[in-house]
Coordinates of N, CA, C and O in Angstrom, one line a residue:
X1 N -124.3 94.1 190.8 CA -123.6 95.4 190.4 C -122.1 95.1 190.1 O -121.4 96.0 189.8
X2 N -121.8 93.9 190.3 CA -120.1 94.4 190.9 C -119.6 93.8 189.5 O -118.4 94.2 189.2
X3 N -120.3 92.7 188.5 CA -119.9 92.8 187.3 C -120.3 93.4 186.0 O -119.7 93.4 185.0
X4 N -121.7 93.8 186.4 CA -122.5 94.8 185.3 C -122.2 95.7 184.9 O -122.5 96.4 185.8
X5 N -121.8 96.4 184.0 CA -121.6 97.9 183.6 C -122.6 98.5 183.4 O -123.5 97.8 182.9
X6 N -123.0 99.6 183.7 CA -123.9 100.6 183.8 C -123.5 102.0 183.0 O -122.4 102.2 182.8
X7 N -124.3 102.6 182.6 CA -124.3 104.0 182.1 C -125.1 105.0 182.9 O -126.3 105.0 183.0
X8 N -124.4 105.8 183.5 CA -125.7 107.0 184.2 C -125.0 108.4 183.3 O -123.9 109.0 183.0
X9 N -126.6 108.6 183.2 CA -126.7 110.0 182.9 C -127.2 110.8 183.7 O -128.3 110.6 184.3
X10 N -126.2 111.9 183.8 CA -126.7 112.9 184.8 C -127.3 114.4 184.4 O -126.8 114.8 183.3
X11 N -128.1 115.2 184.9 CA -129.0 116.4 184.4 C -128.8 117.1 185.4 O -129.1 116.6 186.5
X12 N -128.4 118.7 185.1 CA -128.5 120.0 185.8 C -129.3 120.9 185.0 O -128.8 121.7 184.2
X13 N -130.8 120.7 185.4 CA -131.4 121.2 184.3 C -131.7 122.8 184.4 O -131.9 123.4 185.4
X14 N -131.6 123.2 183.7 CA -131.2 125.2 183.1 C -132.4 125.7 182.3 O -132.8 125.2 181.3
X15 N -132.6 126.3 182.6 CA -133.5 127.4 181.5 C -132.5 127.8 180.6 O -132.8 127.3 179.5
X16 N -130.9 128.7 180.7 CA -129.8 129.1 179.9 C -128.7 128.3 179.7 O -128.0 128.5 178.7
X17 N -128.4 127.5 180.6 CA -127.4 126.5 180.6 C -128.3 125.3 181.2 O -129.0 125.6 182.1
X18 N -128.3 123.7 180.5 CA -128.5 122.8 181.0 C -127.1 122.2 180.8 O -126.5 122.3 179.7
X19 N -126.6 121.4 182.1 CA -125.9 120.9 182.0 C -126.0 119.4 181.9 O -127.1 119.0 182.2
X20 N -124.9 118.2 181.4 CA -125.1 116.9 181.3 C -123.7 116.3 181.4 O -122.6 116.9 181.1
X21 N -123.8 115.1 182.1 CA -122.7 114.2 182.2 C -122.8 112.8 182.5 O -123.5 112.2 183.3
X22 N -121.9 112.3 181.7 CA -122.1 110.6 181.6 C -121.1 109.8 181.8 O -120.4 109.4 180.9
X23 N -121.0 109.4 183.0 CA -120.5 108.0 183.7 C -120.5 106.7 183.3 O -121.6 106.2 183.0
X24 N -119.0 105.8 183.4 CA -119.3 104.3 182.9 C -119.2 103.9 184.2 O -118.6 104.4 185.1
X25 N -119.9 103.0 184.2 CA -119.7 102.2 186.3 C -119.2 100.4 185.5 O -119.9 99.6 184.9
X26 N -117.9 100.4 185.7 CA -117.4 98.8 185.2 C -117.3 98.5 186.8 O -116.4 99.1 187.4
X27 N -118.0 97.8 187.4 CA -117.5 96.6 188.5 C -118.1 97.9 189.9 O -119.1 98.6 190.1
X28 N -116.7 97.6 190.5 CA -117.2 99.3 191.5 C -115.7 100.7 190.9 O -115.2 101.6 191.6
X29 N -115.3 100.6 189.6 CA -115.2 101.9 189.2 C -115.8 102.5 188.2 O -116.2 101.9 187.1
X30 N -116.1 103.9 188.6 CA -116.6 105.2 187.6 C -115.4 105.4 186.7 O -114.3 105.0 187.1
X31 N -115.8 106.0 185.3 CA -115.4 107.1 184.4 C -116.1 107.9 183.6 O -117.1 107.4 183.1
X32 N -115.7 109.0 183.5 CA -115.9 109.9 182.4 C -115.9 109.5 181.3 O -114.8 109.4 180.7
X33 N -117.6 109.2 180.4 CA -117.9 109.3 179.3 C -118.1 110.7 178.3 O -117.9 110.8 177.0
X34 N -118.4 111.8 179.6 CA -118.7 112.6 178.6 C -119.5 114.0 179.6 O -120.4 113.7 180.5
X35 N -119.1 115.3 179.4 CA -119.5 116.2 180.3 C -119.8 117.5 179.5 O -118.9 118.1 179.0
X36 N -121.1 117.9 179.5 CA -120.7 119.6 178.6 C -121.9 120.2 178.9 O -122.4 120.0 180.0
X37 N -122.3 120.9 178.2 CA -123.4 122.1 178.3 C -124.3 121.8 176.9 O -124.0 121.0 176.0
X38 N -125.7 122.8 177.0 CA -126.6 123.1 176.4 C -126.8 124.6 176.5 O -127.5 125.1 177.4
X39 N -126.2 125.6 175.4 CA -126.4 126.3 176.1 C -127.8 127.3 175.2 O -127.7 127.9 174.2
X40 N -128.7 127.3 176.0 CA -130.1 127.9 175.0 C -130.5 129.7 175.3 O -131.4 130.4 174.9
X41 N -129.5 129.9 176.0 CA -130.1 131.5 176.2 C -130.1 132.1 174.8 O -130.9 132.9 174.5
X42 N -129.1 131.5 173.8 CA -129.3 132.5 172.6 C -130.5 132.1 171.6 O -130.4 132.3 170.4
X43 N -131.8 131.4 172.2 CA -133.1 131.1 172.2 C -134.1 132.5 173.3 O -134.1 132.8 174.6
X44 N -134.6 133.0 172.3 CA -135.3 134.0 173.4 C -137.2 133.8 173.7 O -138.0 134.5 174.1
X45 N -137.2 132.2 173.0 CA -138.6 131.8 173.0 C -138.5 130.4 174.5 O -137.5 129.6 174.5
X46 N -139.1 130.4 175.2 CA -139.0 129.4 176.4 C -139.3 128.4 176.0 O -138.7 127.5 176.5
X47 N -140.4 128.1 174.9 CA -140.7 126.9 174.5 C -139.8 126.1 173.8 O -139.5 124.9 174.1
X48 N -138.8 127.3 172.4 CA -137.7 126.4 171.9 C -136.7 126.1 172.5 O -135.9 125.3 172.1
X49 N -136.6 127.0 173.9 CA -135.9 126.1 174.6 C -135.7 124.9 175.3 O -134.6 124.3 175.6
X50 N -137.4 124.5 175.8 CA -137.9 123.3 175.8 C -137.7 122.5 175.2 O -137.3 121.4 175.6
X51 N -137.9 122.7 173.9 CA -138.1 121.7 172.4 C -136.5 121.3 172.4 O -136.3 120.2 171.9
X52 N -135.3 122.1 172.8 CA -133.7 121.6 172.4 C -133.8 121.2 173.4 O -133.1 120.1 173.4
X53 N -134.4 121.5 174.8 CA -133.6 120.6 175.9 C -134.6 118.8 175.8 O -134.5 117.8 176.5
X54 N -135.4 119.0 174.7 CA -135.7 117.2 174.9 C -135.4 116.7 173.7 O -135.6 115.5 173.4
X55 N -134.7 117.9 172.2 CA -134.3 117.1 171.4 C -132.5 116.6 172.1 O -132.2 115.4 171.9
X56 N -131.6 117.3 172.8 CA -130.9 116.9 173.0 C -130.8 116.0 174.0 O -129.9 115.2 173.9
X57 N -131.5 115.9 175.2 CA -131.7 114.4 176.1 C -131.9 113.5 174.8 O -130.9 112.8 174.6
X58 N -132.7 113.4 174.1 CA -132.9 112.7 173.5 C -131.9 111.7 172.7 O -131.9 110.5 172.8
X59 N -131.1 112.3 171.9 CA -129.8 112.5 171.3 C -128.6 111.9 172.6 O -128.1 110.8 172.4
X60 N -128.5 112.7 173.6 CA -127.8 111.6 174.8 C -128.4 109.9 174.6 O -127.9 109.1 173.9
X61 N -129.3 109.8 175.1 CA -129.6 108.3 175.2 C -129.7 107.7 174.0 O -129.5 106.5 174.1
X62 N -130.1 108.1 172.8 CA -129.8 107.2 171.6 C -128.4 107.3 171.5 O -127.9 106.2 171.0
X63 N -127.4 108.1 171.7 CA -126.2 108.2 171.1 C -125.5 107.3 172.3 O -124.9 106.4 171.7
X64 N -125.3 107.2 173.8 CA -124.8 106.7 174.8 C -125.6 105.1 175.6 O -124.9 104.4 176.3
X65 N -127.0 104.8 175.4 CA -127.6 104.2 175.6 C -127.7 104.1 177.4 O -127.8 103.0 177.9
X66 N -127.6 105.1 177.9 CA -127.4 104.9 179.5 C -128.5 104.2 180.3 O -129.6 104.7 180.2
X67 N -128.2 103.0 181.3 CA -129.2 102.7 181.7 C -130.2 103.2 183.0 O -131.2 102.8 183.4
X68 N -129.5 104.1 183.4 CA -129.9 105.1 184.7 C -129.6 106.8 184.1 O -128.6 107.4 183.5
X69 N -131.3 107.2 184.6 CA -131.3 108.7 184.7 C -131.4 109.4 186.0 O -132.2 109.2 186.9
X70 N -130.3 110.4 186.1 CA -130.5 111.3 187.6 C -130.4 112.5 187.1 O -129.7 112.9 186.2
X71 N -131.3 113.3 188.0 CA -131.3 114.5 187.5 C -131.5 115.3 188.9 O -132.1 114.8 189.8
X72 N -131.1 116.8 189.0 CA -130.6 117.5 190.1 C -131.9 118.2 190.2 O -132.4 118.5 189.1
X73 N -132.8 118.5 191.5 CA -134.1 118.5 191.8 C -133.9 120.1 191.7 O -132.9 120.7 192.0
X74 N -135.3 120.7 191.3 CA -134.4 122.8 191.3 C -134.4 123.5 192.6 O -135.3 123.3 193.4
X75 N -133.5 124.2 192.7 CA -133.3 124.9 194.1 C -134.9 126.1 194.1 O -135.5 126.8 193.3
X76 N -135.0 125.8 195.4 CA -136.1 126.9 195.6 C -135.4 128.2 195.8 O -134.5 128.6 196.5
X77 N -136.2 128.9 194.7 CA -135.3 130.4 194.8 C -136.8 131.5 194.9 O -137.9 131.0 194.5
X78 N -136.7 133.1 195.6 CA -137.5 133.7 195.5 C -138.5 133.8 194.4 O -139.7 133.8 194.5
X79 N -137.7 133.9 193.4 CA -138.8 134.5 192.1 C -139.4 133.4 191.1 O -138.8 132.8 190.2
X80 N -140.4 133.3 191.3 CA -141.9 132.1 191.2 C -141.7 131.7 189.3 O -141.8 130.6 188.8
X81 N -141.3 133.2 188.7 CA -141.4 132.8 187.5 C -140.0 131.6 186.8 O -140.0 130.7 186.0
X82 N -139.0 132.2 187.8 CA -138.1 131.3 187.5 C -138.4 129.8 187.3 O -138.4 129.0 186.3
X83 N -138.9 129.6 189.0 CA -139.1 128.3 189.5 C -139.6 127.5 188.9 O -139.3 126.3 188.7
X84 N -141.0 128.4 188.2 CA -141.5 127.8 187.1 C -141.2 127.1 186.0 O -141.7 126.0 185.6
X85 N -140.3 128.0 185.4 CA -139.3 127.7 184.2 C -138.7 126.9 184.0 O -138.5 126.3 182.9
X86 N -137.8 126.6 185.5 CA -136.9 125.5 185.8 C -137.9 124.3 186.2 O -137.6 123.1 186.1
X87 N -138.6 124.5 186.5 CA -139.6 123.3 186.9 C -140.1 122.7 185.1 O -140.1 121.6 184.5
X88 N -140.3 123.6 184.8 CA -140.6 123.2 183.1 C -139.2 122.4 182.2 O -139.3 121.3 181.6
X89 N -138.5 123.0 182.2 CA -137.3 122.8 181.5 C -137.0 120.5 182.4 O -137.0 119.4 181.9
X90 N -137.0 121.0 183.8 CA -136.6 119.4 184.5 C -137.7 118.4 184.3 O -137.7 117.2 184.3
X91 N -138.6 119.4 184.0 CA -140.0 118.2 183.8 C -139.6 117.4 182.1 O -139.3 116.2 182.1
X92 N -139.4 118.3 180.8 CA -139.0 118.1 179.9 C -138.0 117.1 179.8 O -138.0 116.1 179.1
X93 N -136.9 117.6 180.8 CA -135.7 116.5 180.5 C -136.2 114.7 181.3 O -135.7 113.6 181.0
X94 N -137.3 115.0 182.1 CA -137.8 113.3 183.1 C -138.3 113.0 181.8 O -137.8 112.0 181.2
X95 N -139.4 113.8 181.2 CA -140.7 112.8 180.0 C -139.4 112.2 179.7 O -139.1 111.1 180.1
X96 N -138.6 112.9 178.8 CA -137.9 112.2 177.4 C -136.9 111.2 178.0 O -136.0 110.9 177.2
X97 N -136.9 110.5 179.4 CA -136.0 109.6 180.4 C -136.8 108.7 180.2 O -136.6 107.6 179.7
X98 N -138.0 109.1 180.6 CA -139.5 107.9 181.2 C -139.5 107.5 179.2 O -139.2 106.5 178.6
X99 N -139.9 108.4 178.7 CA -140.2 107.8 176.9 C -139.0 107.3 176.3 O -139.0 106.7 175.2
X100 N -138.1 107.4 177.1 CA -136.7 106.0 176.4 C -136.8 104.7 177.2 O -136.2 103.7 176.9
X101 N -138.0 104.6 178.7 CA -138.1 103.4 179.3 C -136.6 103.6 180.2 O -135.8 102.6 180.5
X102 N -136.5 104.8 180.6 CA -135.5 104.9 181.9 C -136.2 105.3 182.9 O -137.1 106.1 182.8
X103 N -136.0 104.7 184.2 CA -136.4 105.0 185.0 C -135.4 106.2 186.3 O -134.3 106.2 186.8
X104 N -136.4 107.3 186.4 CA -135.8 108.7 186.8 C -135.7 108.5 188.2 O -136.6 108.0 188.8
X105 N -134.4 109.0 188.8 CA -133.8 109.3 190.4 C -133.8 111.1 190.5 O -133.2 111.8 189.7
X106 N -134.4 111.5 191.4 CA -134.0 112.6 191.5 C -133.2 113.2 192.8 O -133.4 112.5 193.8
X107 N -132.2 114.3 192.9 CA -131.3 114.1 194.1 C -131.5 115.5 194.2 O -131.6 116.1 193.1
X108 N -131.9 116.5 195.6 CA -131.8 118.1 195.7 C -130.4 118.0 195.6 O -129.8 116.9 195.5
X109 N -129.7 119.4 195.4 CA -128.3 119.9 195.0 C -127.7 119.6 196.8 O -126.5 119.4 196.8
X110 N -128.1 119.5 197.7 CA -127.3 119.0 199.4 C -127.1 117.6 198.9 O -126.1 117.0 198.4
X111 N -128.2 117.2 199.0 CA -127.8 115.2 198.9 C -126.3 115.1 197.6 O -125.4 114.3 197.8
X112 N -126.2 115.9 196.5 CA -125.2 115.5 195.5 C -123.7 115.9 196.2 O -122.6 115.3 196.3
X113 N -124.0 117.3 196.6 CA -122.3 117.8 197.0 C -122.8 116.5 198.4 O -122.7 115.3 198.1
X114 N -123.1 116.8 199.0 CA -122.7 115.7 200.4 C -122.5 114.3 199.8 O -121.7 113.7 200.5
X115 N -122.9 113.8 199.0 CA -122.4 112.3 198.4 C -120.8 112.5 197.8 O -119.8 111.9 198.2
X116 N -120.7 113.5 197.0 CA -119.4 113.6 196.4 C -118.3 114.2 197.1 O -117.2 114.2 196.5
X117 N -118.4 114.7 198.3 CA -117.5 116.0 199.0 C -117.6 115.2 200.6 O -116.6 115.2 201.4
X118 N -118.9 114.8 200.9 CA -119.2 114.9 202.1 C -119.6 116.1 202.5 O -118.6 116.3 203.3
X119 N -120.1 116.7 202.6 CA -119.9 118.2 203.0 C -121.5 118.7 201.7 O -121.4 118.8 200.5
X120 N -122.7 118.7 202.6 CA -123.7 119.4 201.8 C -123.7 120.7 201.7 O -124.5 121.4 200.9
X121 N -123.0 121.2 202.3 CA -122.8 122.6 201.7 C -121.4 123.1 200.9 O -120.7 124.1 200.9
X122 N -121.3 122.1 200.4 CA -119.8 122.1 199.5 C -120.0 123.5 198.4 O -121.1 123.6 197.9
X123 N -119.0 124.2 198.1 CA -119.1 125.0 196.9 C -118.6 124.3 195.6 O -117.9 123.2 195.6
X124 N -118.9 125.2 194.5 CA -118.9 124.7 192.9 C -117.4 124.0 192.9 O -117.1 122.9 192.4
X125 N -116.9 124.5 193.3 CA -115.0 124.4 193.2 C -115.2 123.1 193.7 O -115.3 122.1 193.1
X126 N -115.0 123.2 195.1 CA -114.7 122.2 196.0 C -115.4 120.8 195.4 O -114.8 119.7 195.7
X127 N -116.5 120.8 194.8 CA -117.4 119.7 194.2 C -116.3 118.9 192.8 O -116.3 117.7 192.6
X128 N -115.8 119.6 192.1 CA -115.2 119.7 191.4 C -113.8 119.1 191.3 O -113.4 118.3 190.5
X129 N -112.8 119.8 192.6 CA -111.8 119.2 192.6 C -112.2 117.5 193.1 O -111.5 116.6 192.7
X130 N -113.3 117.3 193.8 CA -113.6 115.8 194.1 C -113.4 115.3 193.1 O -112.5 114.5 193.1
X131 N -114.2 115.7 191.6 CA -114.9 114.7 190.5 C -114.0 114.5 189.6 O -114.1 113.8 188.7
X132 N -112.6 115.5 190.0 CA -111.3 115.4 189.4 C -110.6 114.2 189.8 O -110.1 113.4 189.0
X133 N -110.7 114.0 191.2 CA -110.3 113.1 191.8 C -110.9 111.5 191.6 O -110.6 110.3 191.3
X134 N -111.9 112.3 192.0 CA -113.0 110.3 191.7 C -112.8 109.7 190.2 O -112.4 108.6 189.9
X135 N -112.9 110.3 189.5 CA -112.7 110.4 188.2 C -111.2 110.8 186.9 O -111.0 110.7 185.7
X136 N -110.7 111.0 187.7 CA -109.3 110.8 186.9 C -109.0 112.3 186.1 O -107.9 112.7 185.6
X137 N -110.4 112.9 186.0 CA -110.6 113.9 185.0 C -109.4 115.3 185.0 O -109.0 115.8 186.0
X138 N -108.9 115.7 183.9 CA -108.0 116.5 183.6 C -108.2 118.0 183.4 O -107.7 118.9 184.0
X139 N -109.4 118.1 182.2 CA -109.5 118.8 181.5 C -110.4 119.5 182.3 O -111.1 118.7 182.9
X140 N -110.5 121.0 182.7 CA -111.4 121.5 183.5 C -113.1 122.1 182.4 O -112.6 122.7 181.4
X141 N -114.0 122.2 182.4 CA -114.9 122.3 181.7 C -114.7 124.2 181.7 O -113.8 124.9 182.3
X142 N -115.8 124.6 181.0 CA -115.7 126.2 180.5 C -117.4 126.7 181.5 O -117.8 127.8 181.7
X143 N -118.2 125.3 182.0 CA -119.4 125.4 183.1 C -119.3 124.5 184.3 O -118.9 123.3 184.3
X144 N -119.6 125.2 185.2 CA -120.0 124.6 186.5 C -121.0 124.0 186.4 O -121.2 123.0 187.1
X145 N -121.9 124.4 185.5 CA -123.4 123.3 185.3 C -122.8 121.8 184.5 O -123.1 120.8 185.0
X146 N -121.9 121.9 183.5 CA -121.4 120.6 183.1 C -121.0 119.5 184.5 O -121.3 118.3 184.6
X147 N -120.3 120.2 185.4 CA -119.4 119.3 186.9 C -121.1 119.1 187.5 O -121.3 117.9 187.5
X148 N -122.2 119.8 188.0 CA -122.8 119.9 188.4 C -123.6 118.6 188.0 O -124.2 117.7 188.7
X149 N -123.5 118.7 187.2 CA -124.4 117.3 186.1 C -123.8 115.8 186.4 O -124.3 114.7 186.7
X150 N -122.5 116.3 186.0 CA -121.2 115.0 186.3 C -122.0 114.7 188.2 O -122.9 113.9 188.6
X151 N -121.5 115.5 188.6 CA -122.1 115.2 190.2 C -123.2 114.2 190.7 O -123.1 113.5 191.7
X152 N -124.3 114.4 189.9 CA -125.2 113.7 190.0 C -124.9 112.7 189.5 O -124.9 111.6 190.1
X153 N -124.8 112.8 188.7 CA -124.3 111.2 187.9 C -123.4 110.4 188.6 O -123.4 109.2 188.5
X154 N -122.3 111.2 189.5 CA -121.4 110.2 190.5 C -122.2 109.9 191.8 O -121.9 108.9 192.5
X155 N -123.4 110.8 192.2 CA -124.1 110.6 193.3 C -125.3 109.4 193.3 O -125.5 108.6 194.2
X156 N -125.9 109.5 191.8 CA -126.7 108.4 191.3 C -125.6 106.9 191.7 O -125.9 105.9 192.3
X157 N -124.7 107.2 191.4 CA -123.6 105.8 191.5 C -123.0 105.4 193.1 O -122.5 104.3 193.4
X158 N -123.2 106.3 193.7 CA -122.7 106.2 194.9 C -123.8 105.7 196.2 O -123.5 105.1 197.2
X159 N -125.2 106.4 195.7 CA -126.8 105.9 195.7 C -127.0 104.3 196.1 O -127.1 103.6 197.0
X160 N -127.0 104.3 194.7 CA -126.8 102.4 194.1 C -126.0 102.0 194.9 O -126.5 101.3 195.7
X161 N -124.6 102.3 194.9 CA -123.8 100.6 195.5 C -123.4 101.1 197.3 O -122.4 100.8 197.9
X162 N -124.4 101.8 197.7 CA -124.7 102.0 199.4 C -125.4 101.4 199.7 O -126.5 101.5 199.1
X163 N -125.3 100.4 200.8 CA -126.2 99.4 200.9 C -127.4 100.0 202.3 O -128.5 99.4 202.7
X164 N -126.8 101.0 202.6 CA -127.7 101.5 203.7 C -128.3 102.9 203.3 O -128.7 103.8 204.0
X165 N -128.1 102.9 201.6 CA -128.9 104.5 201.1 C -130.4 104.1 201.2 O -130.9 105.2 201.5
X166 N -131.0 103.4 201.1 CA -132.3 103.2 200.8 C -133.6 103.2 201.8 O -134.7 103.5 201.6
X167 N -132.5 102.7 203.3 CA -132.9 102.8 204.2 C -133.6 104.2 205.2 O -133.2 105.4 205.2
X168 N -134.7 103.7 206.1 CA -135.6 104.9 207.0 C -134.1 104.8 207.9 O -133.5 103.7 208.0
X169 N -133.7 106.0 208.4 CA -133.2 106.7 209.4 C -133.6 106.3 210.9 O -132.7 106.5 211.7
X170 N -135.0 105.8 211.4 CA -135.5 105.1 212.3 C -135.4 103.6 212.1 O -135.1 102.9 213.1
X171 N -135.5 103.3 211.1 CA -135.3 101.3 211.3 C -134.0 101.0 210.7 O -134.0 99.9 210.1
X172 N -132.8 101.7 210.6 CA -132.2 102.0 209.3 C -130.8 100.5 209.9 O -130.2 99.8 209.0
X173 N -130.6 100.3 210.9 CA -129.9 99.3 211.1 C -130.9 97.8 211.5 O -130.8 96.6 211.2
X174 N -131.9 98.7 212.3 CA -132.7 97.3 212.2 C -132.6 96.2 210.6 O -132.0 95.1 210.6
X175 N -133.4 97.0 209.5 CA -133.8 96.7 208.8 C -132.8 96.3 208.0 O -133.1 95.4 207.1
X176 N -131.2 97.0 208.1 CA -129.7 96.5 207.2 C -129.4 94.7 207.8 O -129.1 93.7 207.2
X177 N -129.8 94.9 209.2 CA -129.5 93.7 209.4 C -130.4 92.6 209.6 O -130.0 91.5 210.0
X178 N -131.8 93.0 209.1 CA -132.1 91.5 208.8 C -132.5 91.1 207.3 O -133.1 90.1 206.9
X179 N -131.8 92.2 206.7 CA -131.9 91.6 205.1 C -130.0 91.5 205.0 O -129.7 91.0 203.9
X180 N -129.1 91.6 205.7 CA -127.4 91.1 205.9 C -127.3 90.4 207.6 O -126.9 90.7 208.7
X181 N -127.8 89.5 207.0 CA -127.7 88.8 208.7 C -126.0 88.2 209.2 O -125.5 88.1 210.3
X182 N -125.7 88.1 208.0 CA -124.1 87.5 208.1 C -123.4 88.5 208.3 O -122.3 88.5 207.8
X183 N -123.7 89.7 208.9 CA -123.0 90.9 209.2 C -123.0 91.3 210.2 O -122.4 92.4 210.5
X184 N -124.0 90.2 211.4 CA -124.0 89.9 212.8 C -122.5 89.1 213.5 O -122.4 87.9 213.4
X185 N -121.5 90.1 214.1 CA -120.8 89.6 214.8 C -121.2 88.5 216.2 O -122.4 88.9 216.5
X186 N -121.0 87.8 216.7 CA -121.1 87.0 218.0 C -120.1 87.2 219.2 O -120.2 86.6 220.2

């Protein structure tokens, strides 16, 4: 990792707003490739809104070639039809990841603010001034679903080069230290 460059693309996927953001990882720094919206409410058909949210993933990875997809898992909310929808719209955006031969990470919305903020119950803002920070970034976006996207995409990156993310919580030092043995003091 530490001389590879990487592209992650990240997904806040929307029934009305899908958001997207794309990360360069040179060495162990991130930047901002690129952050914005989709925005399909002025689609009042569900399917064509399906149909734009995998023509434009689509359009992302031909145009950026990223080699990592993450995408923000949907919040469980009361109303079934929603969930539905959002479950449809994120399914849409994985096929067209898996049919470019990316392989998909998915993160719930706690694991992203707590990777980026520390703090899993971070709000939109507070997520934000981070990705200003990690990222150099100036320009404030016109969606919280665009930062939300960026998020994951900094979370996917932060994922990767943790060497104790992968690990069980029960064997979680055992198991760091006998695949880093040289990390045994005497």
């Amino acid at each position: 990792m530490a001389n590879k460059s990487k592209i992650i693309l990240g997904i806040d996927p929307g029934t009305l707003v899908m958001g997207y953001g794309l990360i360069l990882v040179e060495g162990k720094k991130a930047s901002l490739i690129e952050m914005d919206v989709l925005k399909l409410s002025r689609l009042k058909d569900h399917y064509e809104r399906l149909q734009l949210i995998h023509t434009r993933v689509h359009e992302l990875i031909q145009q950026h070639k990223p080699t990592c997809f993450a995408i923000e898992a949907p919040f469980f909310g009361k109303n079934v039809q929603s969930m539905l929808k959002l479950g449809r719209a994120q399914g849409v955006a994985i096929a067209t990841a898996m049919q470019a031969g990316l392989a998909v990470t998915e993160y719930s919305p706690k694991k992203v603010k707590q990777s980026v903020t520390g703090n899993g119950n971070a709000d939109k803002e507070q997520v934000w001034l981070m990705l200003q920070r990690i990222l150099s970034i100036t320009v404030r976006p016109d969606y919280f679903d665009a930062t939300d996207a960026l998020a994951v995409a900094v979370c996917h990156y932060y994922q990767e080069t943790n060497p104790l993310a992968g690990l069980s919580k029960a064997k979680g030092w055992e198991q760091f230290l006998q695949k880093h043995p040289e990390r045994i003091s005497r």
